[in-house]
Amino acid sequence: MERMIDRHRLIGSLAFLCLSAHGLLLAYGMHNNAPTPDEVAHLPAGLSHLELQRFDLYRVNPPLVRTLAALPVYFSDAVLDWSNYLGGHFDRPEFPVGADFMLNNQPQTQWYFLIARLMCVPFSLLAGWLCFRWSRELFGDWPALLALMLWCFLPEAIGHGQMITPDVAATALGMFFWYSFWRWRKTASWRGAFFCGALLGLAVLSKTTWLIAYPLVAILMLSFPHDRKLFTRASQYVIIVAVSVYCINLAYLFEGS
């Protein structure tokens, strides 16, 4: 028993070291690397959501990640210029608006992007923790540690985890939803259904790709055993969809619902 406890402590300590190393790699990259072209557009788009409560800048992606990233910049002394916030339905004004933001905020531009990037670091750490937690429940301690190491030192995770782009956030929130859905299938609890619905809404708000989750969940519903909980599970599936759609509309302030 004591040996098992010691092994769990060892695995936990190694997992903490992996996540710490991952965080340091992200911090080093976000401090030393210049903003990418997409980030130059994402940050002012997030600022426009907060300042103007409009969502047409960078509308090819949902607003969750860039809005969170823009929060510390919004409460700073950054100069906001919306003179190029023009264009037709298919234009992309976020790029000229981003160029104006860069020009108007020199030499503080790098600092603003740094504090915005810091808001996105928890998503990458969450994805690593989920790799560890889910693998541990499925396969045990050492496979869980291996899964965590694969995430923490994956070049793509390090590269995208340090940027104001939705990819890592969508990965983390999508994984969190599927992990919660996997646990909900075992218990069929109403509390778990509401939690799954909120997570599904957040996943879709991070990237539109996660709309695929709705038909996938419906297909998985067909594989449920036909027992006395079937009606309860079906009702809870409706709850999952309803809560997720409500969260999506809430994030858009019910614009165009």
Short mmCIF file of C-alpha atoms in Angstrom, two decimals:
data_model
loop_
_atom_site.label_atom_id
_atom_site.label_comp_id
_atom_site.label_asym_id
_atom_site.label_seq_id
_atom_site.Cartn_x
_atom_site.Cartn_y
_atom_site.Cartn_z
CA MET A 1 0.00 0.00 0.00
CA GLU A 2 2.78 2.41 0.92
CA ARG A 3 4.61 1.54 -2.30
CA MET A 4 1.49 2.37 -4.30
CA ILE A 5 1.13 5.71 -2.50
CA ASP A 6 4.81 6.50 -3.17
CA ARG A 7 4.35 5.65 -6.85
CA HIS A 8 1.32 7.93 -7.10
CA ARG A 9 3.29 10.74 -5.45
CA LEU A 10 6.20 10.19 -7.82
CA ILE A 11 3.92 10.24 -10.87
CA GLY A 12 2.18 13.35 -9.57
CA SER A 13 5.51 15.11 -9.02
CA LEU A 14 6.74 14.19 -12.50
CA ALA A 15 3.47 15.42 -14.01
CA PHE A 16 3.86 18.73 -12.18
CA LEU A 17 7.41 19.06 -13.50
CA CYS A 18 6.23 18.38 -17.07
CA LEU A 19 3.51 21.01 -16.85
CA SER A 20 5.96 23.48 -15.29
CA ALA A 21 8.46 22.87 -18.09
CA HIS A 22 5.69 23.34 -20.65
CA GLY A 23 4.69 26.63 -19.04
CA LEU A 24 8.29 27.86 -19.08
CA LEU A 25 8.66 26.97 -22.76
CA LEU A 26 5.49 28.91 -23.54
CA ALA A 27 6.69 31.88 -21.49
CA TYR A 28 10.05 31.92 -23.27
CA GLY A 29 8.41 31.77 -26.70
CA MET A 30 5.77 34.41 -26.08
CA HIS A 31 8.38 36.80 -24.70
CA ASN A 32 10.89 36.38 -27.52
CA ASN A 33 8.72 35.82 -30.59
CA ALA A 34 7.07 38.67 -32.47
CA PRO A 35 3.31 38.59 -33.07
CA THR A 36 2.19 36.51 -36.03
CA PRO A 37 -0.01 38.11 -38.74
CA ASP A 38 -3.08 36.34 -37.37
CA GLU A 39 -2.38 37.61 -33.86
CA VAL A 40 -2.10 41.17 -35.14
CA ALA A 41 -5.72 40.82 -36.30
CA HIS A 42 -7.00 38.72 -33.38
CA LEU A 43 -6.10 41.17 -30.60
CA PRO A 44 -7.86 44.27 -31.97
CA ALA A 45 -10.80 42.07 -32.96
CA GLY A 46 -11.10 40.96 -29.33
CA LEU A 47 -10.80 44.59 -28.24
CA SER A 48 -13.64 45.53 -30.60
CA HIS A 49 -15.89 42.93 -28.97
CA LEU A 50 -15.24 44.52 -25.57
CA GLU A 51 -15.26 48.16 -26.65
CA LEU A 52 -17.97 48.21 -29.31
CA GLN A 53 -19.89 44.99 -28.46
CA ARG A 54 -19.75 44.02 -32.12
CA PHE A 55 -18.62 40.66 -33.47
CA ASP A 56 -17.94 41.17 -37.16
CA LEU A 57 -14.16 41.60 -36.85
CA TYR A 58 -12.50 38.22 -37.48
CA ARG A 59 -15.96 36.67 -37.79
CA VAL A 60 -14.52 33.57 -39.50
CA ASN A 61 -13.83 32.32 -35.95
CA PRO A 62 -15.95 32.63 -32.78
CA PRO A 63 -14.97 35.36 -30.30
CA LEU A 64 -14.17 33.51 -27.06
CA VAL A 65 -10.36 33.19 -27.16
CA ARG A 66 -9.53 36.61 -28.59
CA THR A 67 -11.96 38.30 -26.20
CA LEU A 68 -10.30 36.68 -23.19
CA ALA A 69 -6.87 37.58 -24.58
CA ALA A 70 -7.91 41.19 -25.05
CA LEU A 71 -9.14 41.69 -21.46
CA PRO A 72 -5.86 42.90 -19.89
CA VAL A 73 -5.14 45.13 -22.90
CA TYR A 74 -8.65 46.61 -22.73
CA PHE A 75 -7.99 47.78 -19.16
CA SER A 76 -4.58 49.21 -20.09
CA ASP A 77 -3.66 52.50 -21.76
CA ALA A 78 -3.66 51.05 -25.28
CA VAL A 79 -4.74 53.40 -28.05
CA LEU A 80 -7.73 52.06 -29.99
CA ASP A 81 -8.37 53.30 -33.52
CA TRP A 82 -11.47 52.13 -35.39
CA SER A 83 -11.12 54.39 -38.44
CA ASN A 84 -10.47 51.37 -40.70
CA TYR A 85 -13.38 49.43 -39.25
CA LEU A 86 -15.13 49.45 -42.62
CA GLY A 87 -15.87 47.07 -45.43
CA GLY A 88 -18.57 44.94 -46.96
CA HIS A 89 -19.98 41.64 -45.80
CA PHE A 90 -17.08 39.60 -47.19
CA ASP A 91 -14.22 42.00 -46.41
CA ARG A 92 -11.63 41.40 -43.69
CA PRO A 93 -11.13 44.78 -41.95
CA GLU A 94 -9.45 43.19 -38.93
CA PHE A 95 -6.08 43.25 -40.69
CA PRO A 96 -5.95 47.03 -41.41
CA VAL A 97 -7.36 47.62 -37.91
CA GLY A 98 -4.58 45.43 -36.55
CA ALA A 99 -1.95 47.38 -38.49
CA ASP A 100 -3.33 50.61 -36.98
CA PHE A 101 -3.12 49.08 -33.50
CA MET A 102 0.56 48.20 -34.05
CA LEU A 103 1.41 51.69 -35.31
CA ASN A 104 -0.52 53.60 -32.66
CA ASN A 105 0.89 51.68 -29.70
CA GLN A 106 4.60 51.63 -30.39
CA PRO A 107 6.80 50.98 -28.42
CA GLN A 108 4.31 49.21 -26.08
CA THR A 109 3.03 46.82 -28.75
CA GLN A 110 5.17 43.87 -27.65
CA TRP A 111 4.05 44.32 -24.05
CA TYR A 112 0.38 44.35 -25.01
CA PHE A 113 0.76 41.16 -27.01
CA LEU A 114 2.67 39.55 -24.15
CA ILE A 115 -0.07 40.17 -21.57
CA ALA A 116 -2.69 39.05 -24.09
CA ARG A 117 -0.77 35.84 -24.79
CA LEU A 118 -0.55 35.12 -21.08
CA MET A 119 -4.34 34.80 -20.98
CA CYS A 120 -4.12 31.85 -23.39
CA VAL A 121 -1.49 29.84 -21.48
CA PRO A 122 -4.04 28.15 -19.16
CA PHE A 123 -5.66 26.47 -22.17
CA SER A 124 -2.46 24.63 -23.03
CA LEU A 125 -1.90 23.64 -19.40
CA LEU A 126 -5.51 22.44 -19.22
CA ALA A 127 -4.98 20.27 -22.31
CA GLY A 128 -1.89 18.73 -20.72
CA TRP A 129 -3.72 18.05 -17.47
CA LEU A 130 -6.59 16.40 -19.39
CA CYS A 131 -4.14 14.19 -21.30
CA PHE A 132 -2.79 13.05 -17.95
CA ARG A 133 -6.11 12.72 -16.12
CA TRP A 134 -8.02 10.87 -18.83
CA SER A 135 -5.13 8.53 -19.66
CA ARG A 136 -4.66 7.77 -15.98
CA GLU A 137 -8.28 6.74 -15.60
CA LEU A 138 -8.09 4.58 -18.72
CA PHE A 139 -4.63 3.02 -18.59
CA GLY A 140 -2.85 3.86 -15.33
CA ASP A 141 0.00 6.03 -14.09
CA TRP A 142 2.85 5.50 -16.54
CA PRO A 143 0.78 5.73 -19.75
CA ALA A 144 -0.74 8.92 -18.31
CA LEU A 145 2.71 10.39 -17.76
CA LEU A 146 3.70 9.44 -21.31
CA ALA A 147 0.57 11.13 -22.72
CA LEU A 148 1.37 14.26 -20.72
CA MET A 149 4.97 14.33 -21.93
CA LEU A 150 3.83 13.95 -25.54
CA TRP A 151 1.65 17.02 -25.14
CA CYS A 152 4.08 19.14 -23.13
CA PHE A 153 6.96 18.69 -25.55
CA LEU A 154 5.01 18.54 -28.79
CA PRO A 155 6.35 21.33 -31.04
CA GLU A 156 2.87 22.18 -32.32
CA ALA A 157 1.51 22.49 -28.76
CA ILE A 158 4.42 24.74 -27.74
CA GLY A 159 4.15 26.83 -30.91
CA HIS A 160 0.39 27.38 -30.86
CA GLY A 161 0.06 27.44 -27.07
CA GLN A 162 1.94 30.73 -26.89
CA MET A 163 -0.24 32.58 -29.41
CA ILE A 164 -3.56 34.43 -29.42
CA THR A 165 -5.11 31.94 -31.79
CA PRO A 166 -7.98 29.53 -31.11
CA ASP A 167 -6.31 26.20 -31.95
CA VAL A 168 -4.98 25.14 -28.54
CA ALA A 169 -8.00 26.55 -26.73
CA ALA A 170 -10.29 24.59 -29.06
CA THR A 171 -8.22 21.46 -28.41
CA ALA A 172 -8.38 21.92 -24.63
CA LEU A 173 -12.08 22.80 -24.43
CA GLY A 174 -13.05 20.10 -26.91
CA MET A 175 -11.07 17.54 -24.94
CA PHE A 176 -12.64 18.76 -21.71
CA PHE A 177 -16.11 18.34 -23.21
CA TRP A 178 -15.44 14.78 -24.45
CA TYR A 179 -13.85 13.80 -21.14
CA SER A 180 -16.89 15.13 -19.26
CA PHE A 181 -19.24 13.46 -21.75
CA TRP A 182 -17.39 10.16 -21.24
CA ARG A 183 -17.89 10.46 -17.48
CA TRP A 184 -21.51 11.56 -17.89
CA ARG A 185 -22.29 8.43 -19.92
CA LYS A 186 -21.39 6.36 -16.86
CA THR A 187 -23.55 8.27 -14.38
CA ALA A 188 -26.34 9.93 -16.41
CA SER A 189 -26.48 12.71 -13.82
CA TRP A 190 -28.38 15.93 -14.44
CA ARG A 191 -25.53 17.95 -13.01
CA GLY A 192 -23.14 16.31 -15.45
CA ALA A 193 -25.50 17.06 -18.34
CA PHE A 194 -25.56 20.78 -17.53
CA PHE A 195 -21.76 20.78 -17.19
CA CYS A 196 -21.36 19.00 -20.54
CA GLY A 197 -23.67 21.51 -22.18
CA ALA A 198 -21.66 24.46 -20.89
CA LEU A 199 -18.41 22.86 -22.04
CA LEU A 200 -19.84 22.10 -25.48
CA GLY A 201 -20.90 25.73 -25.82
CA LEU A 202 -17.42 26.92 -24.84
CA ALA A 203 -15.80 24.49 -27.29
CA VAL A 204 -17.92 25.78 -30.17
CA LEU A 205 -17.18 29.37 -29.08
CA SER A 206 -13.46 28.61 -29.34
CA LYS A 207 -13.63 27.28 -32.90
CA THR A 208 -16.50 26.56 -35.27
CA THR A 209 -14.99 23.16 -36.07
CA TRP A 210 -16.60 21.80 -32.90
CA LEU A 211 -20.06 22.04 -34.44
CA ILE A 212 -19.25 18.47 -35.51
CA ALA A 213 -19.78 17.47 -31.87
CA TYR A 214 -23.57 17.77 -32.16
CA PRO A 215 -24.08 14.97 -34.72
CA LEU A 216 -21.35 12.90 -33.06
CA VAL A 217 -23.10 13.07 -29.71
CA ALA A 218 -26.41 12.18 -31.38
CA ILE A 219 -24.77 9.12 -32.96
CA LEU A 220 -23.28 8.09 -29.61
CA MET A 221 -26.72 8.36 -28.05
CA LEU A 222 -27.81 5.45 -30.26
CA SER A 223 -25.19 3.23 -28.61
CA PHE A 224 -26.61 3.68 -25.11
CA PRO A 225 -27.97 0.48 -23.55
CA HIS A 226 -31.77 0.21 -23.63
CA ASP A 227 -32.34 0.24 -19.89
CA ARG A 228 -34.49 2.22 -17.49
CA LYS A 229 -32.13 5.20 -17.78
CA LEU A 230 -32.66 5.57 -21.53
CA PHE A 231 -35.40 8.20 -21.19
CA THR A 232 -33.30 10.05 -18.61
CA ARG A 233 -30.26 10.05 -20.91
CA ALA A 234 -32.34 11.25 -23.87
CA SER A 235 -33.76 14.09 -21.77
CA GLN A 236 -30.29 15.02 -20.61
CA TYR A 237 -29.04 15.06 -24.19
CA VAL A 238 -31.67 17.72 -24.90
CA ILE A 239 -30.32 19.60 -21.87
CA ILE A 240 -26.76 19.37 -23.21
CA VAL A 241 -27.80 20.82 -26.57
CA ALA A 242 -30.01 23.52 -25.04
CA VAL A 243 -27.39 24.70 -22.55
CA SER A 244 -24.67 24.78 -25.21
CA VAL A 245 -26.85 26.80 -27.63
CA TYR A 246 -27.75 29.20 -24.80
CA CYS A 247 -24.03 29.69 -23.96
CA ILE A 248 -23.21 30.41 -27.60
CA ASN A 249 -25.98 33.00 -27.88
CA LEU A 250 -25.02 34.54 -24.55
CA ALA A 251 -21.43 35.05 -25.73
CA TYR A 252 -22.76 36.88 -28.81
CA LEU A 253 -25.09 38.95 -26.57
CA PHE A 254 -27.98 37.26 -28.41
CA GLU A 255 -27.11 39.11 -31.59
CA GLY A 256 -28.93 37.46 -34.48
CA SER A 257 -30.33 34.62 -32.36
#
